[in-house]
Amino acid sequence: HVTSCCHTVEILSKQLPAKAISKSDKLKYQKQESIARMSNNVEYSIADQVARFAQAKADGNQRYLDISTVYDGSSLRDKCVLVTGGNRGLGWRIVQELVQQQAKVVVLCRSTNDELEALVGKSNVVSGIDVTDTKGIQDACGGERMANFKFDIVINNAGYFYEACEKILDNTLNFDEQLKQINICGLGPLRVNSALVQSSKLNENAKLVIITSQAGSCEWRSTQNKDEGGDYGHHMSRAACNMAGVLQAEELRSKGYSVILLHPGFNRTEMTAKYKEIWDIEGAVEPAMGAKRVLYEAIKS
């Protein structure tokens, strides 16, 4: 199952007219095009984040603007949920919301802290694990630290966004950082999901959620990175993540597992702070709202 909290990752290829148009006409055209782009009950949304946010406000789209108005997390009660990277940012907010809904939460992370351990219990924090460490992931999932857990939901949240905006013309490409992002964001969820399947740590009909991004859409780069390029590692890592997710969904369907790719929208986290000057105009939300978006889609999928 492939879905998205605010919009699907892909968009069809038809572009706006080349001639100059007013902002209102642009929004009108994009809305009509968005509605027209429907197949198999999937609606493809607007690539321009500013226009998309403006359209949501014009439409009064509460699922987009205030997920709390449609979110009901009560079905998460007593579910066993694994969250990677749950010690800070969006992951931390997901963990807090799960605990609020009385789910049983296990956190897989590189480093822990007193607040996290007090919230979920020290034995439910598996720290010192990096999603780039294949053996470490396999040992954690198949060893004593997770011996008493089988998961209904897995939320692959751990990610990384290199601070610099890489450009060829500025001679600022960093190939080591690109590989690091691909390793964390592209291969990380694959390592975790594979290790859980191999170690029989998933309950029947388990849901494997992968937090990804619209940044992985090749089609949308001609809008969001038009005439600029940049952030090569980030976009390549998310494209790899999306491809791996689709392939996992195909392979694991026979086992009854769902693989769910989610873009939680623009969140005001440390990871996106490099673009904080556009948080407001593009509708970036607090991570507590982003967490509810993720869980809403996980429940509905």
PDB file of C-alpha atoms in Angstrom:
ATOM      1  CA  HIS A   1       0.000   0.000   0.000  1.00  0.00           C
ATOM      2  CA  VAL A   2       1.483   3.337  -1.041  1.00  0.00           C
ATOM      3  CA  THR A   3      -0.111   6.523   0.232  1.00  0.00           C
ATOM      4  CA  SER A   4       0.703   9.993   1.579  1.00  0.00           C
ATOM      5  CA  CYS A   5      -0.520  12.149   4.412  1.00  0.00           C
ATOM      6  CA  CYS A   6      -0.988  15.342   2.454  1.00  0.00           C
ATOM      7  CA  HIS A   7      -0.664  14.243  -1.133  1.00  0.00           C
ATOM      8  CA  THR A   8       0.698  11.412  -3.208  1.00  0.00           C
ATOM      9  CA  VAL A   9       4.409  11.404  -3.973  1.00  0.00           C
ATOM     10  CA  GLU A  10       3.898  11.191  -7.732  1.00  0.00           C
ATOM     11  CA  ILE A  11       2.183  13.632 -10.080  1.00  0.00           C
ATOM     12  CA  LEU A  12       1.357  13.243 -13.752  1.00  0.00           C
ATOM     13  CA  SER A  13       3.392  15.059 -16.336  1.00  0.00           C
ATOM     14  CA  LYS A  14       1.173  17.798 -17.817  1.00  0.00           C
ATOM     15  CA  GLN A  15       2.587  21.249 -17.065  1.00  0.00           C
ATOM     16  CA  LEU A  16       1.035  24.677 -16.608  1.00  0.00           C
ATOM     17  CA  PRO A  17       0.724  26.823 -19.758  1.00  0.00           C
ATOM     18  CA  ALA A  18       3.943  28.554 -20.755  1.00  0.00           C
ATOM     19  CA  LYS A  19       2.287  31.979 -20.985  1.00  0.00           C
ATOM     20  CA  ALA A  20       2.140  34.208 -17.935  1.00  0.00           C
ATOM     21  CA  ILE A  21      -0.995  33.751 -15.823  1.00  0.00           C
ATOM     22  CA  SER A  22      -2.260  35.381 -12.659  1.00  0.00           C
ATOM     23  CA  LYS A  23      -1.854  33.689  -9.301  1.00  0.00           C
ATOM     24  CA  SER A  24      -5.612  33.134  -8.994  1.00  0.00           C
ATOM     25  CA  ASP A  25      -5.795  31.629 -12.482  1.00  0.00           C
ATOM     26  CA  LYS A  26      -2.797  29.462 -11.682  1.00  0.00           C
ATOM     27  CA  LEU A  27      -4.518  28.099  -8.581  1.00  0.00           C
ATOM     28  CA  LYS A  28      -7.724  27.538 -10.535  1.00  0.00           C
ATOM     29  CA  TYR A  29      -5.891  25.719 -13.309  1.00  0.00           C
ATOM     30  CA  GLN A  30      -3.901  23.591 -10.907  1.00  0.00           C
ATOM     31  CA  LYS A  31      -7.029  22.667  -8.950  1.00  0.00           C
ATOM     32  CA  GLN A  32      -8.849  21.624 -12.123  1.00  0.00           C
ATOM     33  CA  GLU A  33      -5.810  19.646 -13.244  1.00  0.00           C
ATOM     34  CA  SER A  34      -5.514  18.000  -9.844  1.00  0.00           C
ATOM     35  CA  ILE A  35      -9.133  16.896  -9.906  1.00  0.00           C
ATOM     36  CA  ALA A  36      -8.771  15.630 -13.458  1.00  0.00           C
ATOM     37  CA  ARG A  37      -5.757  13.527 -12.585  1.00  0.00           C
ATOM     38  CA  MET A  38      -7.582  10.670 -10.979  1.00  0.00           C
ATOM     39  CA  SER A  39      -7.204   6.962 -11.638  1.00  0.00           C
ATOM     40  CA  ASN A  40      -7.923   3.999  -9.403  1.00  0.00           C
ATOM     41  CA  ASN A  41      -9.336   6.396  -6.800  1.00  0.00           C
ATOM     42  CA  VAL A  42      -5.984   8.205  -6.426  1.00  0.00           C
ATOM     43  CA  GLU A  43      -5.911  11.990  -6.708  1.00  0.00           C
ATOM     44  CA  TYR A  44      -2.636  13.625  -7.656  1.00  0.00           C
ATOM     45  CA  SER A  45      -2.061  16.931  -5.918  1.00  0.00           C
ATOM     46  CA  ILE A  46      -0.263  20.166  -6.753  1.00  0.00           C
ATOM     47  CA  ALA A  47       3.543  20.093  -6.960  1.00  0.00           C
ATOM     48  CA  ASP A  48       3.915  23.770  -5.991  1.00  0.00           C
ATOM     49  CA  GLN A  49       3.883  23.746  -2.179  1.00  0.00           C
ATOM     50  CA  VAL A  50       2.880  27.404  -1.862  1.00  0.00           C
ATOM     51  CA  ALA A  51      -0.013  26.907  -4.269  1.00  0.00           C
ATOM     52  CA  ARG A  52      -0.994  23.656  -2.570  1.00  0.00           C
ATOM     53  CA  PHE A  53      -1.137  25.295   0.858  1.00  0.00           C
ATOM     54  CA  ALA A  54      -3.123  28.230  -0.529  1.00  0.00           C
ATOM     55  CA  GLN A  55      -5.550  25.815  -2.185  1.00  0.00           C
ATOM     56  CA  ALA A  56      -6.026  23.886   1.059  1.00  0.00           C
ATOM     57  CA  LYS A  57      -6.946  27.112   2.835  1.00  0.00           C
ATOM     58  CA  ALA A  58      -9.307  28.144   0.024  1.00  0.00           C
ATOM     59  CA  ASP A  59     -11.001  24.730   0.132  1.00  0.00           C
ATOM     60  CA  GLY A  60     -11.103  24.549   3.933  1.00  0.00           C
ATOM     61  CA  ASN A  61      -9.289  21.207   3.745  1.00  0.00           C
ATOM     62  CA  GLN A  62      -9.147  20.331   7.443  1.00  0.00           C
ATOM     63  CA  ARG A  63      -7.302  17.047   6.911  1.00  0.00           C
ATOM     64  CA  TYR A  64      -4.485  19.180   5.509  1.00  0.00           C
ATOM     65  CA  LEU A  65      -4.826  22.241   7.745  1.00  0.00           C
ATOM     66  CA  ASP A  66      -5.687  20.633  11.095  1.00  0.00           C
ATOM     67  CA  ILE A  67      -5.432  16.846  11.213  1.00  0.00           C
ATOM     68  CA  SER A  68      -6.766  16.880  14.784  1.00  0.00           C
ATOM     69  CA  THR A  69     -10.261  17.513  13.430  1.00  0.00           C
ATOM     70  CA  VAL A  70     -10.338  14.096  11.697  1.00  0.00           C
ATOM     71  CA  TYR A  71      -7.804  12.097  13.697  1.00  0.00           C
ATOM     72  CA  ASP A  72      -8.921   9.395  16.133  1.00  0.00           C
ATOM     73  CA  GLY A  73      -6.072   7.362  17.584  1.00  0.00           C
ATOM     74  CA  SER A  74      -8.154   5.185  19.904  1.00  0.00           C
ATOM     75  CA  SER A  75      -7.631   2.065  17.758  1.00  0.00           C
ATOM     76  CA  LEU A  76      -3.908   2.212  18.570  1.00  0.00           C
ATOM     77  CA  ARG A  77      -4.581   1.091  22.116  1.00  0.00           C
ATOM     78  CA  ASP A  78      -2.627  -2.080  23.000  1.00  0.00           C
ATOM     79  CA  LYS A  79      -0.934  -2.158  19.593  1.00  0.00           C
ATOM     80  CA  CYS A  80       2.766  -2.989  19.685  1.00  0.00           C
ATOM     81  CA  VAL A  81       4.628  -0.354  17.667  1.00  0.00           C
ATOM     82  CA  LEU A  82       8.308  -0.010  16.782  1.00  0.00           C
ATOM     83  CA  VAL A  83       9.595   3.489  15.964  1.00  0.00           C
ATOM     84  CA  THR A  84      13.081   4.085  14.579  1.00  0.00           C
ATOM     85  CA  GLY A  85      14.682   7.424  15.418  1.00  0.00           C
ATOM     86  CA  GLY A  86      12.058   8.000  18.093  1.00  0.00           C
ATOM     87  CA  ASN A  87      14.306   9.984  20.401  1.00  0.00           C
ATOM     88  CA  ARG A  88      13.847  13.417  18.802  1.00  0.00           C
ATOM     89  CA  GLY A  89      12.008  15.486  16.190  1.00  0.00           C
ATOM     90  CA  LEU A  90       9.035  13.941  14.436  1.00  0.00           C
ATOM     91  CA  GLY A  91       9.877  10.488  15.794  1.00  0.00           C
ATOM     92  CA  TRP A  92       9.723  11.732  19.377  1.00  0.00           C
ATOM     93  CA  ARG A  93       6.302  13.269  18.748  1.00  0.00           C
ATOM     94  CA  ILE A  94       5.075  10.021  17.197  1.00  0.00           C
ATOM     95  CA  VAL A  95       6.237   8.153  20.305  1.00  0.00           C
ATOM     96  CA  GLN A  96       4.478  10.636  22.591  1.00  0.00           C
ATOM     97  CA  GLU A  97       1.218  10.330  20.658  1.00  0.00           C
ATOM     98  CA  LEU A  98       1.392   6.534  20.674  1.00  0.00           C
ATOM     99  CA  VAL A  99       1.867   6.498  24.436  1.00  0.00           C
ATOM    100  CA  GLN A 100      -1.028   8.935  24.797  1.00  0.00           C
ATOM    101  CA  GLN A 101      -3.166   6.423  22.882  1.00  0.00           C
ATOM    102  CA  GLN A 102      -1.958   3.609  25.192  1.00  0.00           C
ATOM    103  CA  ALA A 103       0.014   1.721  22.570  1.00  0.00           C
ATOM    104  CA  LYS A 104       2.993  -0.394  23.607  1.00  0.00           C
ATOM    105  CA  VAL A 105       5.985   1.425  22.122  1.00  0.00           C
ATOM    106  CA  VAL A 106       9.520   0.241  21.406  1.00  0.00           C
ATOM    107  CA  VAL A 107      12.111   2.738  20.176  1.00  0.00           C
ATOM    108  CA  LEU A 108      15.129   1.799  18.083  1.00  0.00           C
ATOM    109  CA  CYS A 109      17.666   4.646  18.071  1.00  0.00           C
ATOM    110  CA  ARG A 110      21.297   5.655  18.121  1.00  0.00           C
ATOM    111  CA  SER A 111      21.122   7.477  21.456  1.00  0.00           C
ATOM    112  CA  THR A 112      18.669   7.550  24.320  1.00  0.00           C
ATOM    113  CA  ASN A 113      17.766  10.033  27.046  1.00  0.00           C
ATOM    114  CA  ASP A 114      16.052  10.058  30.428  1.00  0.00           C
ATOM    115  CA  GLU A 115      12.830  11.590  29.108  1.00  0.00           C
ATOM    116  CA  LEU A 116      12.397   8.892  26.474  1.00  0.00           C
ATOM    117  CA  GLU A 117      13.124   6.062  28.900  1.00  0.00           C
ATOM    118  CA  ALA A 118      10.729   7.512  31.468  1.00  0.00           C
ATOM    119  CA  LEU A 119       7.975   7.685  28.854  1.00  0.00           C
ATOM    120  CA  VAL A 120       8.197   4.195  27.285  1.00  0.00           C
ATOM    121  CA  GLY A 121      10.267   2.324  29.856  1.00  0.00           C
ATOM    122  CA  LYS A 122      14.002   1.730  29.764  1.00  0.00           C
ATOM    123  CA  SER A 123      13.623  -1.846  28.543  1.00  0.00           C
ATOM    124  CA  ASN A 124      11.599  -0.586  25.572  1.00  0.00           C
ATOM    125  CA  VAL A 125      14.454   1.575  24.278  1.00  0.00           C
ATOM    126  CA  VAL A 126      16.928  -0.267  22.071  1.00  0.00           C
ATOM    127  CA  SER A 127      19.704   2.300  21.755  1.00  0.00           C
ATOM    128  CA  GLY A 128      23.139   2.285  20.204  1.00  0.00           C
ATOM    129  CA  ILE A 129      21.690   1.070  16.902  1.00  0.00           C
ATOM    130  CA  ASP A 130      22.301   2.883  13.620  1.00  0.00           C
ATOM    131  CA  VAL A 131      20.095   2.022  10.648  1.00  0.00           C
ATOM    132  CA  THR A 132      23.236   1.909   8.477  1.00  0.00           C
ATOM    133  CA  ASP A 133      24.604  -0.992  10.555  1.00  0.00           C
ATOM    134  CA  THR A 134      23.245  -4.174   8.957  1.00  0.00           C
ATOM    135  CA  LYS A 135      24.595  -6.557  11.601  1.00  0.00           C
ATOM    136  CA  GLY A 136      23.554  -4.256  14.429  1.00  0.00           C
ATOM    137  CA  ILE A 137      19.990  -4.139  13.087  1.00  0.00           C
ATOM    138  CA  GLN A 138      19.871  -7.898  12.610  1.00  0.00           C
ATOM    139  CA  ASP A 139      21.252  -8.578  16.085  1.00  0.00           C
ATOM    140  CA  ALA A 140      18.829  -6.128  17.694  1.00  0.00           C
ATOM    141  CA  CYS A 141      15.775  -7.573  15.948  1.00  0.00           C
ATOM    142  CA  GLY A 142      16.761 -11.192  16.441  1.00  0.00           C
ATOM    143  CA  GLY A 143      18.365 -10.935  19.864  1.00  0.00           C
ATOM    144  CA  GLU A 144      17.349 -10.718  23.494  1.00  0.00           C
ATOM    145  CA  ARG A 145      16.622  -6.994  23.428  1.00  0.00           C
ATOM    146  CA  MET A 146      13.503  -7.593  21.344  1.00  0.00           C
ATOM    147  CA  ALA A 147      12.793 -11.148  22.463  1.00  0.00           C
ATOM    148  CA  ASN A 148       9.469 -10.237  24.052  1.00  0.00           C
ATOM    149  CA  PHE A 149       8.100  -8.103  21.225  1.00  0.00           C
ATOM    150  CA  LYS A 150       6.116  -8.762  18.056  1.00  0.00           C
ATOM    151  CA  PHE A 151       4.943  -5.704  16.199  1.00  0.00           C
ATOM    152  CA  ASP A 152       1.617  -4.666  14.727  1.00  0.00           C
ATOM    153  CA  ILE A 153       3.054  -1.445  13.278  1.00  0.00           C
ATOM    154  CA  VAL A 154       6.602  -0.445  12.386  1.00  0.00           C
ATOM    155  CA  ILE A 155       7.352   3.225  11.749  1.00  0.00           C
ATOM    156  CA  ASN A 156      10.640   3.743   9.904  1.00  0.00           C
ATOM    157  CA  ASN A 157      11.248   7.352  10.858  1.00  0.00           C
ATOM    158  CA  ALA A 158      15.049   7.651  11.125  1.00  0.00           C
ATOM    159  CA  GLY A 159      16.379  10.037   8.486  1.00  0.00           C
ATOM    160  CA  TYR A 160      19.084  12.534   7.631  1.00  0.00           C
ATOM    161  CA  PHE A 161      19.221  15.763   5.593  1.00  0.00           C
ATOM    162  CA  TYR A 162      22.670  17.221   4.845  1.00  0.00           C
ATOM    163  CA  GLU A 163      22.838  20.879   5.859  1.00  0.00           C
ATOM    164  CA  ALA A 164      24.497  22.336   2.753  1.00  0.00           C
ATOM    165  CA  CYS A 165      22.532  22.771  -0.482  1.00  0.00           C
ATOM    166  CA  GLU A 166      24.813  21.013  -2.934  1.00  0.00           C
ATOM    167  CA  LYS A 167      25.352  22.572  -6.354  1.00  0.00           C
ATOM    168  CA  ILE A 168      27.504  21.563  -9.316  1.00  0.00           C
ATOM    169  CA  LEU A 169      28.078  25.174 -10.389  1.00  0.00           C
ATOM    170  CA  ASP A 170      29.153  26.163  -6.875  1.00  0.00           C
ATOM    171  CA  ASN A 171      31.446  23.145  -6.704  1.00  0.00           C
ATOM    172  CA  THR A 172      29.778  22.132  -3.426  1.00  0.00           C
ATOM    173  CA  LEU A 173      28.838  18.529  -4.206  1.00  0.00           C
ATOM    174  CA  ASN A 174      29.672  16.187  -1.351  1.00  0.00           C
ATOM    175  CA  PHE A 175      29.565  12.608  -2.594  1.00  0.00           C
ATOM    176  CA  ASP A 176      30.295  11.103   0.819  1.00  0.00           C
ATOM    177  CA  GLU A 177      27.305  12.946   2.266  1.00  0.00           C
ATOM    178  CA  GLN A 178      25.147  11.835  -0.667  1.00  0.00           C
ATOM    179  CA  LEU A 179      26.021   8.206   0.010  1.00  0.00           C
ATOM    180  CA  LYS A 180      25.357   8.714   3.712  1.00  0.00           C
ATOM    181  CA  GLN A 181      21.854  10.039   3.004  1.00  0.00           C
ATOM    182  CA  ILE A 182      21.107   7.188   0.616  1.00  0.00           C
ATOM    183  CA  ASN A 183      22.390   4.707   3.194  1.00  0.00           C
ATOM    184  CA  ILE A 184      20.202   6.129   5.975  1.00  0.00           C
ATOM    185  CA  CYS A 185      17.037   7.121   4.105  1.00  0.00           C
ATOM    186  CA  GLY A 186      17.075   4.638   1.235  1.00  0.00           C
ATOM    187  CA  LEU A 187      18.577   1.499   2.734  1.00  0.00           C
ATOM    188  CA  GLY A 188      17.746   2.093   6.409  1.00  0.00           C
ATOM    189  CA  PRO A 189      14.044   1.146   6.213  1.00  0.00           C
ATOM    190  CA  LEU A 190      14.894  -1.834   4.000  1.00  0.00           C
ATOM    191  CA  ARG A 191      17.393  -3.111   6.568  1.00  0.00           C
ATOM    192  CA  VAL A 192      14.929  -2.741   9.429  1.00  0.00           C
ATOM    193  CA  ASN A 193      11.951  -4.277   7.649  1.00  0.00           C
ATOM    194  CA  SER A 194      14.042  -7.147   6.315  1.00  0.00           C
ATOM    195  CA  ALA A 195      15.491  -7.924   9.753  1.00  0.00           C
ATOM    196  CA  LEU A 196      12.020  -7.908  11.331  1.00  0.00           C
ATOM    197  CA  VAL A 197      10.642 -10.280   8.710  1.00  0.00           C
ATOM    198  CA  GLN A 198      13.640 -12.604   8.959  1.00  0.00           C
ATOM    199  CA  SER A 199      13.443 -12.710  12.762  1.00  0.00           C
ATOM    200  CA  SER A 200       9.649 -13.286  12.776  1.00  0.00           C
ATOM    201  CA  LYS A 201       8.988 -10.107  14.752  1.00  0.00           C
ATOM    202  CA  LEU A 202       5.819  -9.091  12.915  1.00  0.00           C
ATOM    203  CA  ASN A 203       2.276  -9.948  13.885  1.00  0.00           C
ATOM    204  CA  GLU A 204      -0.277 -11.043  11.323  1.00  0.00           C
ATOM    205  CA  ASN A 205      -1.269  -8.209   8.951  1.00  0.00           C
ATOM    206  CA  ALA A 206       1.497  -5.974  10.282  1.00  0.00           C
ATOM    207  CA  LYS A 207       1.885  -2.502   8.774  1.00  0.00           C
ATOM    208  CA  LEU A 208       5.364  -1.336   7.780  1.00  0.00           C
ATOM    209  CA  VAL A 209       5.296   2.456   7.593  1.00  0.00           C
ATOM    210  CA  ILE A 210       8.136   4.338   5.915  1.00  0.00           C
ATOM    211  CA  ILE A 211       8.419   8.090   6.491  1.00  0.00           C
ATOM    212  CA  THR A 212       9.573   9.415   3.139  1.00  0.00           C
ATOM    213  CA  SER A 213       9.155  12.639   1.194  1.00  0.00           C
ATOM    214  CA  GLN A 214       7.806  14.274  -1.923  1.00  0.00           C
ATOM    215  CA  ALA A 215      11.508  15.062  -2.461  1.00  0.00           C
ATOM    216  CA  GLY A 216      11.788  11.619  -4.043  1.00  0.00           C
ATOM    217  CA  SER A 217       9.488  12.496  -6.947  1.00  0.00           C
ATOM    218  CA  CYS A 218      11.450  12.998 -10.173  1.00  0.00           C
ATOM    219  CA  GLU A 219       8.478  14.711 -11.839  1.00  0.00           C
ATOM    220  CA  TRP A 220       8.134  17.325  -9.110  1.00  0.00           C
ATOM    221  CA  ARG A 221      11.760  18.451  -9.330  1.00  0.00           C
ATOM    222  CA  SER A 222      10.883  20.480 -12.455  1.00  0.00           C
ATOM    223  CA  THR A 223       8.585  22.552 -10.213  1.00  0.00           C
ATOM    224  CA  GLN A 224      10.207  22.584  -6.786  1.00  0.00           C
ATOM    225  CA  ASN A 225      13.805  22.788  -8.011  1.00  0.00           C
ATOM    226  CA  LYS A 226      13.150  24.552 -11.312  1.00  0.00           C
ATOM    227  CA  ASP A 227      16.289  26.189 -12.750  1.00  0.00           C
ATOM    228  CA  GLU A 228      18.067  25.560  -9.435  1.00  0.00           C
ATOM    229  CA  GLY A 229      18.740  21.873  -8.825  1.00  0.00           C
ATOM    230  CA  GLY A 230      20.507  21.298  -5.510  1.00  0.00           C
ATOM    231  CA  ASP A 231      20.162  18.991  -2.489  1.00  0.00           C
ATOM    232  CA  TYR A 232      21.278  16.077  -4.648  1.00  0.00           C
ATOM    233  CA  GLY A 233      21.825  13.587  -1.849  1.00  0.00           C
ATOM    234  CA  HIS A 234      18.487  14.300  -0.202  1.00  0.00           C
ATOM    235  CA  HIS A 235      16.425  13.870  -3.348  1.00  0.00           C
ATOM    236  CA  MET A 236      18.300  10.781  -4.503  1.00  0.00           C
ATOM    237  CA  SER A 237      17.933   9.185  -1.076  1.00  0.00           C
ATOM    238  CA  ARG A 238      14.167   9.718  -1.035  1.00  0.00           C
ATOM    239  CA  ALA A 239      13.778   8.412  -4.587  1.00  0.00           C
ATOM    240  CA  ALA A 240      15.670   5.284  -3.516  1.00  0.00           C
ATOM    241  CA  CYS A 241      13.485   5.020  -0.419  1.00  0.00           C
ATOM    242  CA  ASN A 242      10.292   5.237  -2.479  1.00  0.00           C
ATOM    243  CA  MET A 243      11.464   2.611  -4.954  1.00  0.00           C
ATOM    244  CA  ALA A 244      12.489   0.253  -2.158  1.00  0.00           C
ATOM    245  CA  GLY A 245       9.108   0.744  -0.489  1.00  0.00           C
ATOM    246  CA  VAL A 246       7.151  -0.123  -3.623  1.00  0.00           C
ATOM    247  CA  LEU A 247       9.254  -3.251  -4.167  1.00  0.00           C
ATOM    248  CA  GLN A 248       8.792  -4.319  -0.545  1.00  0.00           C
ATOM    249  CA  ALA A 249       5.039  -3.875  -0.887  1.00  0.00           C
ATOM    250  CA  GLU A 250       5.018  -6.197  -3.881  1.00  0.00           C
ATOM    251  CA  GLU A 251       7.190  -8.850  -2.252  1.00  0.00           C
ATOM    252  CA  LEU A 252       5.630  -8.840   1.214  1.00  0.00           C
ATOM    253  CA  ARG A 253       1.999  -8.775   0.094  1.00  0.00           C
ATOM    254  CA  SER A 254       1.993 -12.574   0.034  1.00  0.00           C
ATOM    255  CA  LYS A 255       2.868 -12.565   3.747  1.00  0.00           C
ATOM    256  CA  GLY A 256      -0.048 -10.277   4.552  1.00  0.00           C
ATOM    257  CA  TYR A 257       2.132  -7.279   5.414  1.00  0.00           C
ATOM    258  CA  SER A 258       1.327  -3.750   4.191  1.00  0.00           C
ATOM    259  CA  VAL A 259       4.116  -1.341   3.252  1.00  0.00           C
ATOM    260  CA  ILE A 260       2.988   2.277   3.520  1.00  0.00           C
ATOM    261  CA  LEU A 261       5.005   5.215   2.165  1.00  0.00           C
ATOM    262  CA  LEU A 262       4.060   8.432   3.941  1.00  0.00           C
ATOM    263  CA  HIS A 263       5.044  12.029   3.338  1.00  0.00           C
ATOM    264  CA  PRO A 264       3.961  13.815   6.543  1.00  0.00           C
ATOM    265  CA  GLY A 265       4.084  17.265   4.965  1.00  0.00           C
ATOM    266  CA  PHE A 266       6.542  20.045   5.738  1.00  0.00           C
ATOM    267  CA  ASN A 267       7.387  19.779   9.457  1.00  0.00           C
ATOM    268  CA  ARG A 268       9.149  22.367  11.601  1.00  0.00           C
ATOM    269  CA  THR A 269      11.972  20.148  12.777  1.00  0.00           C
ATOM    270  CA  GLU A 270      15.731  20.341  13.104  1.00  0.00           C
ATOM    271  CA  MET A 271      15.983  18.447   9.820  1.00  0.00           C
ATOM    272  CA  THR A 272      14.128  21.145   7.837  1.00  0.00           C
ATOM    273  CA  ALA A 273      15.459  24.167   9.727  1.00  0.00           C
ATOM    274  CA  LYS A 274      17.742  25.020   6.783  1.00  0.00           C
ATOM    275  CA  TYR A 275      14.549  26.162   5.047  1.00  0.00           C
ATOM    276  CA  LYS A 276      12.819  27.786   8.006  1.00  0.00           C
ATOM    277  CA  GLU A 277      12.388  31.063   6.079  1.00  0.00           C
ATOM    278  CA  ILE A 278       9.693  29.333   3.971  1.00  0.00           C
ATOM    279  CA  TRP A 279       8.000  27.409   6.789  1.00  0.00           C
ATOM    280  CA  ASP A 280       5.090  29.843   6.997  1.00  0.00           C
ATOM    281  CA  ILE A 281       4.365  30.373   3.307  1.00  0.00           C
ATOM    282  CA  GLU A 282       4.539  26.635   2.566  1.00  0.00           C
ATOM    283  CA  GLY A 283       2.385  25.589   5.506  1.00  0.00           C
ATOM    284  CA  ALA A 284       4.966  23.793   7.634  1.00  0.00           C
ATOM    285  CA  VAL A 285       3.420  22.285  10.758  1.00  0.00           C
ATOM    286  CA  GLU A 286       4.647  21.492  14.238  1.00  0.00           C
ATOM    287  CA  PRO A 287       5.871  17.885  14.558  1.00  0.00           C
ATOM    288  CA  ALA A 288       3.014  17.040  16.943  1.00  0.00           C
ATOM    289  CA  MET A 289       0.646  17.600  14.021  1.00  0.00           C
ATOM    290  CA  GLY A 290       2.969  15.717  11.688  1.00  0.00           C
ATOM    291  CA  ALA A 291       2.851  12.775  14.089  1.00  0.00           C
ATOM    292  CA  LYS A 292      -0.946  12.664  13.951  1.00  0.00           C
ATOM    293  CA  ARG A 293      -0.800  12.803  10.154  1.00  0.00           C
ATOM    294  CA  VAL A 294       1.439   9.742  10.119  1.00  0.00           C
ATOM    295  CA  LEU A 295      -0.698   7.791  12.565  1.00  0.00           C
ATOM    296  CA  TYR A 296      -3.946   8.810  10.859  1.00  0.00           C
ATOM    297  CA  GLU A 297      -2.729   7.319   7.589  1.00  0.00           C
ATOM    298  CA  ALA A 298      -1.304   4.233   9.294  1.00  0.00           C
ATOM    299  CA  ILE A 299      -4.684   3.574  10.897  1.00  0.00           C
ATOM    300  CA  LYS A 300      -6.675   4.186   7.713  1.00  0.00           C
ATOM    301  CA  SER A 301      -4.410   2.171   5.408  1.00  0.00           C
TER     302      SER A 301
END
